[in-house]
XYZ file of C-alpha atoms in Angstrom:
625
model
C 171.232 -16.122 27.969
C 167.563 -15.373 28.689
C 164.483 -17.108 27.001
C 161.212 -15.085 27.193
C 157.584 -16.076 26.349
C 155.644 -13.842 28.423
C 153.027 -11.774 26.548
C 153.605 -7.943 26.190
C 151.356 -5.337 28.208
C 150.444 -1.990 26.938
C 151.381 1.274 28.571
C 150.223 4.761 27.414
C 152.512 7.593 27.826
C 151.531 11.200 28.327
C 152.486 14.120 26.135
C 154.962 16.657 27.137
C 154.436 19.717 29.603
C 152.725 22.783 28.574
C 154.963 25.494 27.176
C 155.679 28.509 29.145
C 153.428 31.839 28.748
C 154.315 34.232 26.042
C 155.773 37.572 26.827
C 153.337 40.451 26.053
C 153.802 41.721 22.480
C 155.104 45.318 23.311
C 157.699 44.223 25.943
C 159.538 41.821 23.765
C 163.253 42.505 23.593
C 164.479 43.899 20.268
C 165.122 40.975 17.737
C 165.843 40.529 14.037
C 162.338 39.381 13.554
C 161.043 43.056 13.437
C 161.616 43.313 9.741
C 159.172 40.382 9.154
C 156.335 42.177 10.961
C 153.854 44.699 9.485
C 153.960 48.390 9.084
C 150.436 50.069 9.359
C 150.134 50.243 5.374
C 151.218 46.558 5.115
C 148.721 45.498 7.716
C 146.058 47.467 5.955
C 146.968 45.514 2.996
C 147.279 41.803 4.728
C 144.495 42.163 7.140
C 141.714 44.072 5.614
C 141.356 42.410 2.090
C 138.281 40.444 3.588
C 136.683 43.905 4.530
C 137.591 45.637 1.544
C 136.335 43.113 -0.837
C 133.024 43.013 1.106
C 131.917 46.279 -0.878
C 131.279 43.731 -3.567
C 128.537 41.810 -2.093
C 127.709 44.292 1.021
C 125.494 46.458 -0.927
C 124.039 44.015 -3.107
C 122.863 42.154 -0.072
C 120.868 45.012 1.052
C 119.563 45.708 -2.436
C 118.274 42.054 -2.843
C 116.269 42.098 0.537
C 114.851 45.531 -0.054
C 113.776 44.251 -3.569
C 110.945 42.298 -2.192
C 109.193 45.567 -1.229
C 109.698 46.672 -4.817
C 110.868 50.161 -6.001
C 109.599 51.646 -2.669
C 111.717 49.469 -0.721
C 114.896 50.350 -2.876
C 114.517 53.686 -1.702
C 115.694 52.662 1.824
C 119.028 51.516 0.546
C 120.844 54.756 1.672
C 119.571 54.973 5.079
C 120.033 51.271 5.696
C 123.902 51.754 4.639
C 123.996 54.636 6.830
C 122.978 52.706 9.645
C 125.525 49.921 8.847
C 128.370 52.777 8.586
C 127.197 54.041 12.006
C 127.821 50.409 13.242
C 131.141 50.388 11.364
C 132.198 53.496 13.332
C 131.249 51.942 16.564
C 133.080 48.927 15.766
C 136.395 50.599 14.673
C 136.224 52.683 17.762
C 135.862 49.634 20.008
C 138.256 47.790 18.383
C 140.823 50.588 18.727
C 140.257 50.268 22.586
C 140.615 46.505 22.141
C 143.816 46.960 20.737
C 145.289 49.357 23.210
C 143.802 47.094 25.969
C 145.196 43.900 24.707
C 148.269 44.348 22.487
C 148.676 40.487 22.596
C 146.245 40.165 20.039
C 143.152 38.053 20.075
C 140.325 40.455 19.665
C 137.040 39.409 21.388
C 138.819 36.188 22.757
C 141.142 38.405 24.723
C 138.197 40.696 25.723
C 135.925 37.951 26.814
C 138.754 36.024 28.774
C 139.498 39.066 30.929
C 136.124 40.326 31.334
C 133.518 37.604 30.714
C 134.995 34.406 31.945
C 136.849 31.409 30.364
C 133.551 29.660 28.851
C 132.427 33.111 27.075
C 135.958 33.687 25.669
C 135.870 30.003 24.031
C 132.519 31.057 22.480
C 134.276 34.082 20.970
C 137.210 31.754 19.910
C 135.048 29.312 18.257
C 133.117 31.806 16.542
C 136.214 33.528 15.248
C 137.739 30.161 14.156
C 134.711 29.405 12.060
C 134.574 33.167 10.543
C 138.072 32.774 9.518
C 137.738 29.446 7.895
C 134.491 30.076 6.158
C 135.983 33.578 5.007
C 138.763 31.730 3.224
C 136.189 29.415 1.490
C 133.993 32.073 0.485
C 136.455 34.462 -0.598
C 137.987 31.748 -2.922
C 134.883 30.655 -4.173
C 133.510 34.072 -4.811
C 136.534 35.182 -6.731
C 136.756 32.108 -8.876
C 132.881 32.510 -9.558
C 133.647 36.062 -11.022
C 136.497 34.707 -13.118
C 133.991 31.714 -14.394
C 131.441 34.534 -14.964
C 133.844 36.267 -17.483
C 135.214 32.964 -18.961
C 132.253 30.350 -18.717
C 134.416 27.769 -20.469
C 136.479 27.435 -17.089
C 133.300 26.787 -15.085
C 133.481 22.990 -15.046
C 136.917 23.457 -13.262
C 135.654 25.604 -10.828
C 136.833 23.365 -7.940
C 140.344 22.697 -9.234
C 140.494 26.416 -9.641
C 139.514 27.011 -6.200
C 142.112 24.619 -4.715
C 144.813 26.125 -6.941
C 144.033 29.771 -5.725
C 144.165 28.391 -2.139
C 147.390 26.604 -2.558
C 148.812 29.903 -3.941
C 147.715 31.801 -1.084
C 148.939 29.395 1.500
C 152.303 29.377 -0.273
C 152.707 32.882 -0.112
C 151.884 33.242 3.581
C 154.334 30.371 4.440
C 156.858 33.067 3.377
C 155.761 35.496 5.889
C 153.134 37.884 6.469
C 155.302 40.666 5.377
C 155.965 38.714 1.952
C 152.210 38.495 1.696
C 151.502 42.099 2.463
C 153.819 43.376 -0.042
C 152.128 40.995 -2.691
C 148.641 42.251 -1.859
C 149.414 45.930 -1.725
C 149.217 46.554 -5.458
C 145.836 44.668 -6.067
C 144.429 46.316 -2.938
C 145.342 49.801 -4.182
C 143.973 49.001 -7.794
C 140.619 47.851 -6.264
C 140.010 50.655 -3.861
C 141.053 53.528 -6.132
C 138.899 52.047 -9.000
C 135.811 51.967 -6.637
C 136.583 55.556 -5.625
C 137.050 56.568 -9.103
C 133.741 54.869 -9.803
C 131.917 56.750 -7.073
C 133.511 60.117 -7.798
C 132.590 59.998 -11.582
C 129.221 58.667 -10.731
C 128.432 61.708 -8.662
C 128.596 63.905 -11.574
C 126.130 61.755 -13.614
C 122.573 62.509 -13.636
C 121.728 59.378 -15.318
C 123.456 56.038 -16.054
C 125.770 56.382 -19.045
C 125.266 52.650 -19.776
C 123.184 49.801 -19.031
C 124.650 47.451 -21.397
C 125.593 45.028 -18.708
C 121.880 44.808 -17.411
C 120.308 44.577 -20.759
C 118.471 41.222 -21.199
C 118.536 40.185 -17.626
C 115.472 39.442 -15.641
C 114.782 41.975 -12.627
C 114.383 40.368 -9.440
C 112.456 43.257 -8.054
C 108.992 42.468 -6.939
C 106.010 44.138 -8.455
C 102.950 45.617 -6.801
C 104.600 45.548 -3.335
C 104.866 49.082 -1.591
C 105.022 48.007 2.111
C 108.300 48.280 3.979
C 107.996 46.788 7.494
C 110.631 46.944 10.440
C 111.183 43.233 9.821
C 112.249 43.710 6.230
C 114.559 46.718 7.310
C 115.992 44.728 9.971
C 116.694 41.740 7.769
C 118.255 44.315 5.119
C 120.470 45.758 7.884
C 121.581 42.299 9.034
C 122.367 41.316 5.349
C 124.350 44.279 4.646
C 126.388 43.674 7.922
C 128.170 41.030 6.019
C 130.165 44.049 4.630
C 131.426 44.288 8.147
C 133.286 40.905 8.280
C 137.084 41.456 8.689
C 136.906 44.382 10.790
C 138.104 42.387 13.689
C 141.223 41.029 11.882
C 143.616 43.767 12.700
C 142.752 43.559 16.425
C 143.346 39.885 16.539
C 146.801 40.057 15.065
C 148.321 43.008 16.818
C 151.561 41.038 17.629
C 152.027 40.806 13.635
C 152.936 44.708 13.698
C 156.193 46.151 14.049
C 156.909 48.303 17.163
C 154.936 50.190 18.536
C 152.732 47.354 17.780
C 149.257 48.798 19.283
C 149.704 52.334 17.648
C 150.566 50.944 14.285
C 147.453 48.494 14.374
C 145.215 51.287 15.635
C 146.171 53.398 12.576
C 145.245 50.608 10.312
C 141.913 50.063 12.020
C 140.953 53.617 11.614
C 142.033 53.644 7.813
C 140.014 50.627 7.387
C 136.994 52.043 8.855
C 137.376 55.308 6.823
C 138.124 53.679 3.693
C 135.275 50.860 3.949
C 132.841 53.331 5.395
C 133.343 55.913 2.458
C 133.056 52.940 -0.313
C 129.921 51.684 1.380
C 128.100 55.112 1.474
C 129.377 56.155 -1.997
C 128.175 52.970 -3.567
C 124.704 53.371 -1.844
C 124.376 57.005 -3.050
C 124.978 55.880 -6.617
C 122.268 53.064 -6.149
C 119.710 55.768 -5.339
C 120.954 58.069 -8.041
C 120.559 55.732 -10.643
C 117.606 54.077 -9.538
C 119.394 50.676 -9.852
C 117.289 47.523 -9.904
C 118.997 44.161 -9.066
C 118.921 41.662 -11.876
C 119.755 38.025 -12.351
C 123.319 37.134 -13.318
C 124.868 40.563 -12.931
C 126.206 41.805 -9.813
C 125.110 45.302 -8.382
C 128.746 46.434 -8.706
C 128.930 45.607 -12.231
C 125.880 47.527 -12.868
C 127.229 50.549 -10.846
C 130.530 50.369 -12.864
C 128.691 50.299 -16.111
C 126.296 53.190 -15.193
C 129.074 55.459 -13.926
C 132.041 54.573 -16.118
C 130.513 52.968 -19.303
C 130.824 49.584 -20.874
C 134.622 50.149 -21.637
C 138.141 49.425 -20.397
C 137.395 51.063 -17.270
C 134.539 48.680 -16.566
C 136.568 45.589 -17.139
C 139.592 46.995 -14.901
C 137.142 47.161 -11.984
C 135.732 43.600 -12.684
C 139.071 42.256 -12.856
C 140.316 43.995 -9.762
C 137.320 42.719 -8.058
C 137.923 39.005 -9.131
C 141.638 39.475 -7.786
C 140.558 41.059 -4.489
C 137.817 38.531 -3.754
C 140.263 35.577 -4.504
C 142.896 37.312 -2.272
C 140.749 38.349 0.567
C 141.234 34.961 2.164
C 144.475 36.529 3.176
C 142.769 38.177 6.133
C 142.162 34.902 7.549
C 145.693 33.548 7.059
C 146.830 36.630 8.852
C 144.384 36.548 11.777
C 143.784 33.222 12.788
C 147.553 31.804 13.125
C 147.637 34.431 15.884
C 144.495 33.445 17.433
C 145.333 29.874 17.365
C 148.763 30.563 19.076
C 146.816 32.449 21.935
C 144.587 29.409 22.338
C 147.576 27.017 22.435
C 149.467 29.225 25.083
C 146.139 29.109 27.187
C 146.378 25.231 26.699
C 143.131 25.106 24.688
C 144.909 23.875 21.666
C 147.841 21.581 21.046
C 150.938 23.721 21.850
C 152.195 22.954 18.300
C 150.217 25.937 17.395
C 152.261 28.285 19.457
C 155.350 27.369 17.647
C 156.750 30.187 15.464
C 159.249 29.612 12.281
C 161.060 31.730 10.381
C 160.051 35.181 9.165
C 157.502 35.226 12.186
C 155.436 32.749 10.460
C 153.029 30.471 12.628
C 153.427 27.572 9.986
C 151.179 24.990 11.798
C 148.085 27.362 11.914
C 148.588 28.212 8.301
C 148.712 24.788 7.149
C 145.793 23.825 9.341
C 143.800 26.739 8.129
C 144.592 25.518 4.547
C 143.630 21.908 5.079
C 140.423 22.807 6.660
C 139.483 25.357 4.088
C 140.266 22.969 1.365
C 137.975 20.308 2.636
C 135.109 22.995 2.761
C 135.840 23.752 -0.822
C 135.601 19.975 -1.810
C 132.415 19.642 0.222
C 130.788 22.595 -1.572
C 132.072 21.693 -4.861
C 133.625 25.282 -5.222
C 129.773 26.690 -4.976
C 129.776 30.093 -3.147
C 125.934 29.950 -2.273
C 126.544 26.615 -0.407
C 128.794 28.624 1.923
C 127.666 32.201 2.291
C 124.511 31.256 4.352
C 127.311 29.910 6.935
C 129.361 33.221 6.882
C 128.476 36.070 8.763
C 126.961 34.490 12.255
C 130.506 33.813 13.603
C 131.732 37.420 13.399
C 128.429 38.651 14.467
C 128.953 36.407 17.667
C 132.425 37.651 18.060
C 131.416 41.424 17.527
C 128.840 41.051 20.486
C 130.953 39.288 22.938
C 133.877 42.009 22.368
C 131.263 44.956 22.810
C 129.890 43.371 25.925
C 133.409 42.799 27.451
C 134.222 46.390 26.450
C 131.389 47.615 28.372
C 132.745 45.878 31.688
C 135.844 46.973 30.770
C 134.814 50.747 30.950
C 132.814 49.863 34.128
C 135.754 48.643 35.964
C 138.126 51.198 34.944
C 136.016 54.105 35.309
C 138.347 56.483 33.797
C 137.444 59.794 32.305
C 134.076 59.550 30.007
C 133.719 55.990 30.866
C 129.878 56.205 30.965
C 130.008 57.555 27.243
C 132.241 54.954 25.947
C 130.360 52.128 27.762
C 127.150 53.327 26.139
C 128.664 53.282 22.724
C 129.714 49.960 23.123
C 126.500 48.656 24.772
C 124.632 50.178 21.624
C 127.068 48.489 19.596
C 126.387 45.328 21.390
C 122.590 45.480 20.881
C 122.946 46.109 17.284
C 125.436 43.182 16.556
C 123.245 40.777 18.746
C 119.998 41.830 16.997
C 121.892 41.252 13.551
C 123.338 37.608 14.683
C 119.822 36.596 15.879
C 118.046 37.990 12.628
C 120.731 36.336 10.264
C 120.644 32.990 12.191
C 116.912 32.666 12.149
C 116.745 33.928 8.486
C 119.447 31.429 7.118
C 118.930 28.613 9.504
C 117.267 26.189 7.011
C 119.902 27.212 4.470
C 122.745 26.039 6.633
C 123.115 28.449 9.532
C 122.076 25.273 11.538
C 125.302 23.717 10.931
C 127.254 26.849 12.630
C 124.878 26.469 15.678
C 125.800 22.906 16.090
C 129.345 23.622 15.143
C 129.925 26.132 18.032
C 129.419 24.203 20.952
C 131.386 21.307 19.408
C 134.378 23.459 19.097
C 134.061 24.885 22.627
C 133.819 21.278 23.850
C 137.031 20.452 21.914
C 138.690 23.368 23.551
C 137.530 22.307 26.975
C 138.909 18.703 26.489
C 142.362 19.969 25.421
C 142.479 22.062 28.222
C 141.681 19.364 30.747
C 144.181 16.972 29.070
C 147.013 19.538 29.648
C 145.548 20.060 33.208
C 146.051 16.192 33.914
C 149.284 16.381 32.232
C 150.630 19.186 34.328
C 149.401 17.571 37.746
C 151.021 14.379 36.834
C 154.251 16.340 36.073
C 153.893 18.493 39.085
C 153.863 21.839 37.276
C 154.201 24.814 39.609
C 155.720 22.790 42.552
C 159.189 22.323 43.677
C 160.240 18.799 42.476
C 162.337 16.112 44.450
C 165.928 16.476 44.602
C 167.689 14.607 41.675
C 169.089 11.215 42.622
C 171.468 8.965 41.115
C 170.172 5.473 40.149
C 171.901 2.423 38.868
C 171.722 2.416 34.889
C 171.400 -0.299 32.619
C 171.624 0.333 28.846
C 170.140 -2.148 26.376
C 171.523 -2.427 22.833
C 169.510 -4.360 20.203
C 171.905 -5.925 17.566
C 171.519 -8.190 14.647
C 175.110 -8.324 13.452
C 178.724 -7.039 13.905
C 179.627 -3.597 12.279
C 181.085 -0.574 13.003
C 177.757 0.689 13.941
C 177.585 -1.929 16.611
C 180.708 -0.833 18.230
C 179.884 2.860 18.183
C 176.547 1.949 19.786
C 178.253 -0.254 22.496
C 180.893 2.573 23.089
C 177.989 5.015 23.541
C 176.141 2.703 25.803
C 179.232 2.316 28.032
C 179.538 6.026 28.420
C 175.673 6.315 29.454
C 175.250 3.296 31.857
C 176.776 1.460 34.839
C 176.047 -1.816 32.638
C 175.537 -2.654 29.079
C 173.764 -5.490 27.503
C 173.418 -6.426 24.121
C 170.278 -8.213 22.917
C 169.494 -10.125 19.811
C 166.075 -11.725 18.544
C 166.230 -15.296 17.538
C 163.477 -17.312 15.713
C 162.915 -21.131 15.499
C 163.477 -21.191 11.691
C 166.651 -23.217 10.524
C 167.861 -20.393 8.609
C 167.607 -17.927 11.615
C 169.390 -20.216 13.768
C 172.353 -20.546 11.405
C 172.551 -16.733 11.678
C 172.430 -16.873 15.252
C 175.264 -19.434 15.581
C 177.250 -17.197 13.382
C 176.750 -13.981 15.371
C 177.594 -16.036 18.484
C 180.939 -17.172 17.140
C 181.741 -13.675 15.746
C 180.639 -12.082 19.279
C 183.001 -14.513 21.241
C 185.875 -13.850 18.786
C 185.366 -10.127 19.173
C 184.726 -10.211 22.784
C 183.703 -6.779 23.575
C 183.256 -7.090 27.193
C 179.400 -6.827 26.827
C 177.178 -9.992 27.281
C 174.926 -10.913 24.225
C 171.437 -11.762 25.444
C 169.457 -14.174 23.193
C 165.434 -13.453 23.139
C 163.845 -16.552 21.653
C 160.440 -15.498 20.030
C 157.813 -17.886 18.325
C 156.527 -15.209 15.884
C 158.470 -13.017 13.623
C 158.245 -9.920 15.766
C 161.094 -7.741 16.330
C 159.766 -4.928 18.831
C 157.634 -6.988 20.993
C 160.148 -9.463 22.285
C 162.820 -6.519 23.145
C 159.842 -4.491 25.021
C 159.055 -7.652 26.991
C 162.406 -8.136 27.848
C 162.599 -4.435 29.053
C 159.728 -5.094 31.154
C 161.075 -8.344 32.745
C 164.335 -6.349 33.671
C 162.347 -3.599 35.228
C 160.232 -5.957 37.259
C 163.324 -7.700 38.454
C 165.462 -4.769 39.259
C 162.828 -1.847 40.118
C 165.520 0.598 41.301
C 167.531 0.491 37.950
C 166.902 3.128 35.219
C 166.568 1.070 31.995
C 167.788 2.796 28.762
C 167.303 1.333 25.260
C 169.922 2.607 22.805
C 168.902 1.778 19.139
C 171.745 2.139 16.661
C 170.584 3.429 13.260
C 172.470 4.700 9.932
C 172.041 8.078 8.629
C 172.547 7.808 4.905
C 174.498 10.496 2.885
C 171.514 11.363 0.540
C 167.642 11.986 1.354
C 166.598 9.422 -1.340
C 168.775 6.694 0.276
C 166.391 6.693 3.343
C 164.128 4.276 1.278
C 166.725 1.824 1.561
C 166.452 1.393 5.060
C 164.783 -1.270 6.713
C 163.126 0.813 9.695
C 164.145 -1.821 12.471
C 164.961 1.036 14.618
C 161.619 2.745 14.451
C 159.531 -0.510 14.821
C 161.815 -1.374 18.064
C 161.266 2.359 19.371
C 157.687 2.317 18.693
C 157.175 -0.931 20.732
C 159.381 -0.012 23.588
C 157.763 3.459 23.879
C 154.221 1.996 23.863
C 154.705 -0.917 26.264
C 157.343 0.245 28.857
C 158.767 3.484 30.872
C 162.144 2.737 29.504
C 164.251 5.866 28.180
C 164.797 5.514 24.478
C 167.931 6.732 22.741
C 168.542 6.555 19.044
C 171.984 6.783 18.109
C 172.568 8.317 14.582
C 175.730 7.115 12.671
C 176.134 9.235 9.800
C 177.477 7.577 6.501
C 179.768 10.300 4.887
């Protein structure tokens, strides 16, 4: 018998070792998971919704800025759009090369990590994380805003509608990226087809067929303003570049494609650039052709549909398709961010749980983390798009710029055929996106862009802190070095008991198989009722005589885990060459709901022993069948 009154001492334990590096995407052995990956068409549907949906607000962003210069300013809509389309072509060409050079995915993060150093790659990663999270929030709120515009009675339930749409998209993505792509192919085709029909019909119109949508709405066009300065054009260009968000998503998610992954991803990237560029230029041509003026309460796209197709069923098809695609464009983030988080986790910049892959090739923890953070943003903004939009495009411009600069260094190091032209193309793109990021940040700083400026370094600091923690864990574990030869030590197994039962017998049998010596321990308290129970246990133990001593731990307060942990510390101090194991017997109920009937004594003991000692903990599950 042993009586203990010594206080407990805390002892913190480090986490597990870092996971091994992942195999490059194109070198993976054949596996049944291929059917859960994307074809080029599926990838276009699953990963390009953000970019496709941006035509609903990209041209409008240009027009709203140029409207400050009056009707003369609107005449520059097409030149600004052509400049954006040129930048789009540069980005598509660049990301095709990124896909070929970095088939493991990661986009600007992978490029920066290889060519610009670890810190720059973390800035790129942080910018992408912000962009993906904000894309979800903006896409969902924009889609719901379009819906509530059509049905004003739903306006008061805007936040709940946003959360419901987010929950639906999350549920679809938890079933796998292929399943989400199948779901989103139809609305994507309907939206893109509708926009091309609008453009095609509008090109044969010499004047708007209808202006019913804009009638009665106040124009936001500035009067008596004819000067169009370089700063205004630059601001219009930067605002219109919001249509380019999502172009990098395919390069970030290359491992989600079927073999050959890089080729399929490149085909999807080119298709995205071609479709998006044609839609942007076509809508801009119609804006100039119809001399469209922005008005309050009506989107530019709605006015174009009205002018080109008339105020009929076709108009409502386009509006409804826009609502659906805006809401579902959040799926781009669900396809790209989990892969980026996996790469960060593989490089020890995020918890390794983000590198785990569930059935159907789903990075479940990344999907759930994105959903939770996005839901918090929706609650913070109250489901209001205008609160989030100022924060949106900055992150992606930073990522674009870093990727372009990294590819310039890539060409300079590779020096293959035509490398100078490719480097100049990427350098020009870096200059454009860099200027755009500065202009957007400066113009939107007071509207909320300051939050992104503050958050980016905080995210980078968090990545560095996680990496440092894993480095310390690896050093303590001796990762990368040959460990000492295993040796056999004397083993003592301690089994907490409170009564005699079949569970007690099973626990002692398992303990005898594990250790050289077994001791059963029971905690006793000074209350008379507890003393009676202790004497009954002593009599039963003596009658049973299992060949294992019963150690009584007297404790003044009604605590279960602390006295056992204190006893383990005492044994470890007295016998330093002995390996101590605490075997905790627990019942496994037949039905899930019956777990509510358990007293959780095993969990309490395990927590105390784990927190305060270095003993090995073994939890024995006895199934009640």
